[in-house]
Amino acid sequence: MSVTAAAGFLAAGVACGLKTTGKRDLAIVQNRGPLKNVASVFTSNRCKANPVLWSQQVMADGIADAIVLNSGGANCYTGARGFQTTHATAEAVAERLDISAGDVLVCSTGLIGEQLDLDKLKTGVWDAGLAILTGGATSEQAGLDAAHAIMTTDSVPKLSVRTVAATAAATASAATNVAYTIGGMAKGAGMLAPGLATMLVVITTDAMLSSEQLDVALRQATRVTFDRLDSDGCMSTNDTVTLMASGASGHEPGIEDFTLELTALCKDLALQLQADAEGSSHDIAITVTGAISEDEAVDVARTVARSNLFKAAMFGNDPNWGRVLAAVGTTQATFDPYNVDVAFNGVKLCIAGEPGESRTLVDLSPRAVDVVIDIKAGPASATIWTNDLTHDYVHENSAYAS
Amino acid sequence: MSVTAAAGFLAAGVACGLKTTGKRDLAIVQNRGPLKNVASVFTSNRCKANPVLWSQQVMADGIADAIVLNSGGANCYTGARGFQTTHATAEAVAERLDISAGDVLVCSTGLIGEQLDLDKLKTGVWDAGLAILTGGATSEQAGLDAAHAIMTTDSVPKLSVRTVAATAAATASAATNVAYTIGGMAKGAGMLAPGLATMLVVITTDAMLSSEQLDVALRQATRVTFDRLDSDGCMSTNDTVTLMASGASGHEPGIEDFTLELTALCKDLALQLQADAEGSSHDIAITVTGAISEDEAVDVARTVARSNLFKAAMFGNDPNWGRVLAAVGTTQATFDPYNVDVAFNGVKLCIAGEPGESRTLVDLSPRAVDVVIDIKAGPASATIWTNDLTHDYVHENSAYAS
């Protein structure tokens, strides 16, 4: 169901020729309200694509009617003409759906440094608009079509839905037991890194929440989910995660409860991105415990996640804890470098800085790998999700210009 | 010639069974003086191997008689027993050559987290000592044997020599026109990164210089040579660069002149390391111009050098300047992200943040690639040398436990 699961949302995904394969490459998600509240987080890369620059302006007032997304081109480093293309795309959506261009968010993904074909974009907007205006756009299939249209090297669409039951304290809008729904779609397979991945994510909810509440919840949720995904250390120019609320359920959840549900949905989508990372053969969770702060735990875990030697060893099913420590030692976190434990899949290979249990006890053939590094300096911990460095990663990223 | 080119130095390289291949794996370089001055720089990794911890103590007084180096094991994360092994190795050298263990530097390279076999080390020290004591140890072959003994995944030994001519102002010690000589050997093929590479380097000179002068010259030289080599972003636990001066030429060079010669020799060795980096198919020089400081230029160039997406594109001969800008945008350097030029091998693909000359003009099939990034903020520039990310890199570092 994804973005069409929550009441008040319509979606469509069509093919307009931006992808040379002829597959779907343009999606629109419209919020029919009654609320049109929105919050977004964007890439922290200073080189931001034109659609990011545009969307930052659109969402500044906390209101958006629709979002249009295309694959087949990032529209980044395309100058003034590229910005005009983004603007014209929003205008086309506004005209088609009889809304204001200033309330239309735009997302693009694909190759940097090439102009998008505006005629194709307009054709796509026309066709997607037709689908939205003529019915069927609230269906599961409509949500799936939209998710397909934002895929690049993704092998599968990423969808997630959570229906939250009404509690005694809650005021459900319907006769059912469902108080409100959150649904989302995501794309991203390479360039997955800090401050979000190469990632476009649209999340919809029919809960009644202000744009300020959405912003607080979204920042809390992404901080511990998408921001903890670091597949290849490379940060995109186009990352956008947008959360839209229609209020159509009539239910006003507590902000803590909503944040918990949203976080669970974001984690589900983030792990789907990890599982589909380009060329990967392992999903690796690197957990640092015993840090003096969560920030330092994240720093140490991320540094290990970015060690090519560690990542190549994982591809080779080699529990090479020396490479873990060599990476840990490059950080400025507080710990004694000669009193660290390292465990692979529960086997403590390094205990207090010396060889511990035998490497032969570790089986790294399954896709999931857990690395736990105890730096014994404090109470904080954090997990970074990453992937291994494989022949297929090199192949996909050398043969495919993206 | 390498380390035996300068007068006053003896060397030997032997096989003692640390390498399973039976190849040479232990080297000794002895300084017969009259000066025994030394300076060293070590890895900035906080996780330092036992031989690094030992050698830091040895060279604290600026005096060393000899250095012993082994491949086949890093002696890192091997605890108190590992430190005792390093100590015992220095003692064995001292006994064999009738010097003090406190004047014997030790270097090791190989797998982290496994104990070295002390009996094999002692056998190697005995045999290498025999070669030094019984003649031939000043020969070109002796220097070559030592260079072979420190190789791990290196495919060729790295050697360099500079003979500096006597000028009118200089007082040459001999009837020849040579005032003094500098020679060096290096190993390193993977884990090549900041604050030195996985690198062991021994440089000898017969110039008359104090240990303080050696230290100043060595730090200046390594700052712009080995520290600018960043093959795979991974920093070793064992890096050591040692410069020993015998004074046997009787020539006392000016410190600026000596530093220039030493820098040239270090650059030659660094580029040999780059050319032999594991699995690489391109030697890439990333030059950032227009920075407000050299530090910022280095930061931007290093960040690009560590982008796996950029490195994979280079392997694919794809002049993907978008990936360069995506990396540049993650830095905090001073520049306008929408006014940057990027050139590949002289072709300006990006001009002022927009597409410039055609990608088809760029030929990336040769091994050497020049990337120039002009960030147009100031007068400073710097170059980082790196390699591409290849199938062979992944293969060597997944199949080979190092």
XYZ file of C-alpha atoms in Angstrom, chain B:
402
model
C 71.291 0.580 -3.952
C 68.741 2.035 -1.577
C 69.818 1.986 2.077
C 73.390 0.905 1.318
C 74.086 3.743 -1.097
C 75.122 6.198 1.603
C 78.492 5.592 3.252
C 78.470 4.082 6.721
C 75.506 1.740 6.308
C 75.312 -2.036 6.172
C 72.239 -4.082 5.379
C 71.012 -7.631 5.040
C 67.760 -9.370 4.228
C 67.145 -13.050 4.972
C 64.390 -15.646 5.154
C 63.537 -17.041 8.586
C 60.171 -18.692 7.983
C 57.765 -15.909 9.036
C 56.410 -15.832 5.487
C 54.815 -19.134 4.561
C 56.229 -18.693 1.045
C 59.804 -19.073 2.285
C 60.758 -15.667 0.882
C 62.968 -13.120 2.675
C 61.172 -11.731 5.725
C 63.732 -10.144 8.049
C 66.056 -7.218 7.404
C 68.633 -5.335 9.447
C 70.122 -1.964 8.571
C 73.086 -0.886 10.688
C 74.602 2.578 10.959
C 78.391 2.384 11.533
C 78.682 6.137 11.947
C 80.615 8.141 12.901
C 77.231 9.766 13.692
C 74.312 7.630 14.883
C 71.651 10.310 14.527
C 68.080 9.351 13.797
C 64.591 10.778 13.387
C 61.347 8.856 12.891
C 57.717 9.576 12.245
C 55.104 7.019 13.244
C 51.483 6.263 12.480
C 49.004 8.697 14.003
C 46.665 5.751 14.622
C 45.902 5.519 18.349
C 46.062 1.733 18.057
C 49.814 1.387 17.682
C 51.607 -1.912 17.213
C 54.174 -3.104 19.753
C 57.205 -2.309 17.538
C 55.910 1.272 17.217
C 55.591 1.587 20.989
C 59.126 0.223 21.370
C 60.701 2.353 18.642
C 59.163 5.550 20.003
C 61.197 4.950 23.173
C 64.370 4.039 21.293
C 64.485 7.133 19.143
C 63.535 9.562 21.910
C 67.218 10.449 22.447
C 67.861 10.932 18.709
C 70.348 8.053 18.578
C 70.015 4.610 16.957
C 72.600 2.062 15.862
C 70.384 -0.250 13.866
C 66.887 -1.057 12.738
C 65.417 -4.541 12.386
C 62.302 -5.070 10.264
C 60.149 -8.125 9.673
C 57.259 -8.981 7.406
C 54.924 -11.904 8.115
C 53.225 -10.361 11.159
C 52.388 -6.900 12.525
C 52.774 -7.748 16.231
C 49.812 -5.502 16.922
C 47.096 -6.295 19.486
C 49.250 -9.035 20.881
C 49.447 -7.643 24.414
C 52.327 -7.894 26.855
C 53.674 -11.033 25.207
C 53.845 -9.217 21.889
C 55.802 -6.352 23.441
C 58.219 -8.871 24.969
C 58.731 -10.358 21.504
C 59.674 -6.934 20.144
C 62.013 -6.345 23.074
C 63.633 -9.750 22.669
C 64.172 -9.115 18.958
C 66.009 -5.875 19.736
C 68.067 -7.735 22.353
C 69.012 -10.392 19.814
C 70.178 -7.739 17.345
C 72.124 -5.981 20.066
C 73.876 -9.169 21.120
C 74.699 -10.130 17.528
C 76.087 -6.712 16.557
C 77.553 -5.835 19.967
C 75.436 -2.731 20.435
C 72.790 -1.688 22.967
C 69.195 -2.943 22.623
C 68.094 0.560 23.555
C 69.547 1.748 20.243
C 67.762 -0.814 18.055
C 64.574 0.267 16.296
C 62.021 -2.446 15.409
C 59.407 -2.480 12.630
C 56.890 -5.218 11.816
C 54.267 -5.612 9.106
C 51.614 -8.221 8.377
C 48.483 -9.581 10.054
C 47.184 -7.865 13.205
C 46.298 -9.921 16.273
C 48.666 -12.877 15.965
C 51.839 -13.545 17.933
C 55.135 -13.588 16.051
C 57.325 -16.674 16.369
C 60.279 -15.460 18.461
C 62.457 -18.454 17.608
C 62.128 -17.687 13.908
C 62.879 -14.021 14.555
C 66.040 -14.958 16.486
C 67.161 -17.252 13.678
C 66.605 -14.420 11.202
C 68.531 -11.969 13.353
C 71.410 -14.449 13.633
C 71.581 -14.987 9.873
C 71.197 -11.313 8.972
C 73.793 -10.451 11.569
C 76.163 -12.972 10.030
C 75.750 -11.316 6.634
C 76.504 -7.917 8.142
C 79.518 -9.130 10.097
C 81.124 -11.110 7.304
C 81.155 -8.605 4.449
C 79.127 -7.754 1.375
C 76.606 -5.871 3.477
C 77.413 -2.540 1.838
C 76.621 -3.851 -1.641
C 73.743 -3.019 -3.913
C 72.586 -6.608 -3.510
C 72.489 -6.272 0.274
C 70.237 -3.232 -0.012
C 68.005 -5.109 -2.428
C 67.794 -8.130 -0.124
C 66.686 -5.888 2.727
C 64.025 -4.255 0.524
C 62.706 -7.668 -0.468
C 62.510 -8.782 3.154
C 59.995 -6.053 4.076
C 57.575 -6.724 1.188
C 54.081 -8.058 1.936
C 51.644 -7.793 -0.965
C 54.069 -5.495 -2.759
C 54.813 -6.825 -6.227
C 58.159 -5.043 -6.486
C 60.656 -3.612 -3.978
C 60.731 0.185 -3.742
C 64.162 1.810 -3.819
C 65.432 5.320 -4.359
C 68.791 7.056 -4.249
C 69.896 10.670 -4.654
C 73.522 11.693 -4.907
C 73.985 15.381 -4.267
C 76.786 17.123 -6.095
C 79.276 19.279 -4.268
C 78.796 22.951 -5.020
C 81.412 25.643 -4.848
C 80.228 26.484 -1.390
C 80.242 22.922 -0.150
C 83.121 21.053 1.361
C 83.122 17.620 -0.199
C 84.823 14.939 1.785
C 86.066 12.986 -1.191
C 87.887 13.619 -4.431
C 84.634 12.887 -6.280
C 82.029 15.458 -7.089
C 79.523 13.848 -4.707
C 78.930 15.787 -1.518
C 76.555 13.340 0.115
C 74.068 10.612 -0.662
C 70.528 9.775 0.469
C 69.067 6.328 -0.130
C 65.853 4.660 0.906
C 63.665 1.603 0.750
C 59.904 1.358 1.286
C 57.141 -1.189 1.493
C 53.420 -0.639 1.284
C 50.668 -1.727 -1.014
C 47.384 -1.710 0.887
C 46.089 0.272 3.864
C 47.748 3.325 2.367
C 46.391 6.409 4.009
C 46.636 9.547 6.014
C 49.341 10.244 8.452
C 51.408 7.823 6.416
C 50.451 4.640 4.660
C 50.894 0.994 5.667
C 54.293 1.783 5.163
C 57.713 0.979 6.434
C 60.414 3.276 5.113
C 64.101 3.379 5.994
C 66.167 6.259 4.656
C 69.891 6.573 5.163
C 72.255 9.454 4.513
C 75.942 10.085 5.021
C 75.376 13.808 5.446
C 76.414 15.354 8.751
C 73.190 16.397 10.443
C 71.993 16.437 14.031
C 68.959 14.421 15.068
C 67.075 17.708 15.499
C 67.889 18.668 11.910
C 66.854 15.215 10.714
C 63.556 15.551 12.563
C 62.747 18.925 11.024
C 63.663 17.759 7.522
C 61.793 14.455 7.840
C 58.585 16.090 9.096
C 58.667 18.645 6.306
C 59.316 15.978 3.688
C 56.685 13.468 4.852
C 54.041 16.183 5.233
C 53.975 16.780 1.487
C 54.787 13.268 0.254
C 53.770 10.178 2.254
C 51.038 12.141 4.045
C 49.539 13.067 0.654
C 49.255 9.443 -0.423
C 45.775 8.085 0.301
C 45.285 4.923 -1.676
C 42.349 3.426 0.205
C 41.634 5.691 3.175
C 42.731 3.055 5.683
C 45.365 3.951 8.254
C 47.795 1.350 9.499
C 48.834 0.553 13.064
C 52.503 0.044 12.145
C 53.607 2.927 9.901
C 57.163 4.013 10.507
C 59.464 6.236 8.476
C 63.005 6.392 9.836
C 65.862 8.591 8.681
C 69.385 7.706 9.865
C 72.481 9.839 9.348
C 76.035 8.482 9.560
C 77.918 11.674 8.750
C 80.420 9.484 6.870
C 80.577 11.875 3.916
C 81.958 14.589 6.124
C 79.611 16.988 4.338
C 77.263 19.245 6.283
C 74.522 20.387 3.922
C 72.296 23.387 4.436
C 69.042 22.250 6.022
C 66.893 23.763 3.259
C 68.893 22.029 0.549
C 68.843 18.735 2.402
C 65.099 18.996 2.970
C 64.556 19.554 -0.740
C 66.608 16.492 -1.644
C 64.916 14.386 1.047
C 61.479 15.537 -0.135
C 62.301 14.545 -3.700
C 63.399 11.101 -2.529
C 60.273 10.664 -0.368
C 58.053 11.714 -3.281
C 59.764 9.169 -5.532
C 59.133 6.410 -2.986
C 55.533 7.564 -2.372
C 54.736 7.433 -6.084
C 56.273 3.948 -6.257
C 53.895 2.916 -3.470
C 50.972 4.438 -5.388
C 51.963 2.648 -8.594
C 52.026 -0.716 -6.784
C 48.839 -0.226 -4.713
C 46.830 -3.423 -4.368
C 44.728 -4.178 -7.401
C 44.858 -0.631 -8.747
C 44.555 0.179 -12.426
C 44.901 3.974 -12.193
C 47.260 6.358 -10.437
C 45.113 9.409 -9.739
C 46.438 12.839 -8.768
C 43.676 15.004 -7.301
C 44.690 18.645 -7.193
C 42.576 21.268 -5.491
C 43.342 24.858 -6.430
C 41.786 28.102 -5.256
C 41.567 27.095 -1.601
C 41.981 29.642 1.160
C 44.637 27.457 2.811
C 46.744 24.430 2.037
C 44.932 22.520 4.813
C 41.569 23.123 3.158
C 42.956 22.110 -0.226
C 44.216 18.862 1.320
C 40.869 18.270 3.040
C 38.865 18.653 -0.172
C 41.269 16.555 -2.250
C 41.403 13.819 0.387
C 37.609 13.688 0.636
C 37.342 13.095 -3.112
C 40.133 10.504 -2.896
C 38.038 8.573 -0.370
C 34.793 8.492 -2.350
C 34.214 4.885 -3.358
C 31.810 6.005 -6.055
C 34.448 8.297 -7.581
C 37.081 5.570 -7.302
C 34.838 2.956 -8.922
C 34.026 5.372 -11.761
C 37.764 5.818 -12.384
C 38.124 2.039 -12.645
C 35.381 2.147 -15.277
C 37.156 4.992 -17.161
C 34.038 7.091 -16.527
C 34.792 10.837 -16.101
C 31.964 11.160 -13.579
C 32.452 14.714 -12.320
C 29.125 14.615 -10.473
C 30.654 12.204 -7.998
C 33.564 14.603 -7.509
C 31.190 17.435 -6.625
C 29.061 15.196 -4.415
C 32.212 14.480 -2.390
C 33.417 18.094 -2.397
C 30.050 19.139 -0.975
C 30.533 17.057 2.154
C 33.526 19.161 3.279
C 33.483 22.295 5.392
C 36.070 24.096 3.255
C 35.445 27.699 2.257
C 33.976 27.913 -1.249
C 30.797 28.535 -3.183
C 29.445 25.074 -4.061
C 27.810 26.470 -7.185
C 30.995 28.007 -8.572
C 33.444 25.136 -8.939
C 35.403 23.946 -11.988
C 36.352 20.298 -12.455
C 38.793 19.068 -15.111
C 39.769 15.487 -15.963
C 43.079 15.181 -17.818
C 42.833 18.810 -18.880
C 39.227 18.708 -20.094
C 36.997 21.112 -18.150
C 33.872 19.019 -17.690
C 32.329 21.379 -15.138
C 32.665 25.137 -15.405
C 31.228 27.356 -12.656
C 28.986 24.535 -11.457
C 27.466 23.736 -14.847
C 28.246 21.199 -17.544
C 31.274 22.348 -19.564
C 33.221 20.465 -22.210
C 31.993 17.088 -23.419
C 32.760 13.903 -21.468
C 33.673 12.271 -24.753
C 36.836 14.422 -24.945
C 38.303 12.660 -21.905
C 40.439 9.554 -22.393
C 40.817 7.714 -19.100
C 42.404 4.589 -20.520
C 45.990 5.499 -19.486
C 47.046 4.595 -15.953
C 47.716 8.223 -14.974
C 44.687 10.418 -14.287
C 44.788 14.104 -13.329
C 41.747 15.612 -11.658
C 41.875 19.348 -10.989
C 39.193 20.978 -8.850
C 39.214 24.784 -8.723
C 37.134 25.989 -5.784
C 37.883 29.669 -6.507
C 38.127 30.892 -2.940
C 41.807 31.663 -2.458
C 45.425 31.146 -3.517
C 46.295 27.756 -1.970
C 46.529 24.352 -3.606
C 47.496 20.769 -2.791
C 47.595 17.360 -4.452
C 46.529 13.994 -3.032
C 47.628 10.816 -4.801
C 45.174 7.962 -4.792
C 44.106 4.889 -6.752
C 40.921 3.527 -8.213
C 38.615 0.957 -6.626
C 38.858 -2.219 -8.645
C 37.751 -5.823 -8.688
C 41.328 -6.773 -7.881
C 41.389 -4.517 -4.804
C 38.300 -6.250 -3.478
C 39.722 -9.639 -4.375
C 43.108 -9.077 -2.730
C 41.562 -7.676 0.415
C 38.844 -10.255 0.825
C 40.892 -13.337 0.010
C 44.073 -12.289 1.823
C 43.902 -12.008 5.612
C 46.254 -9.133 6.379
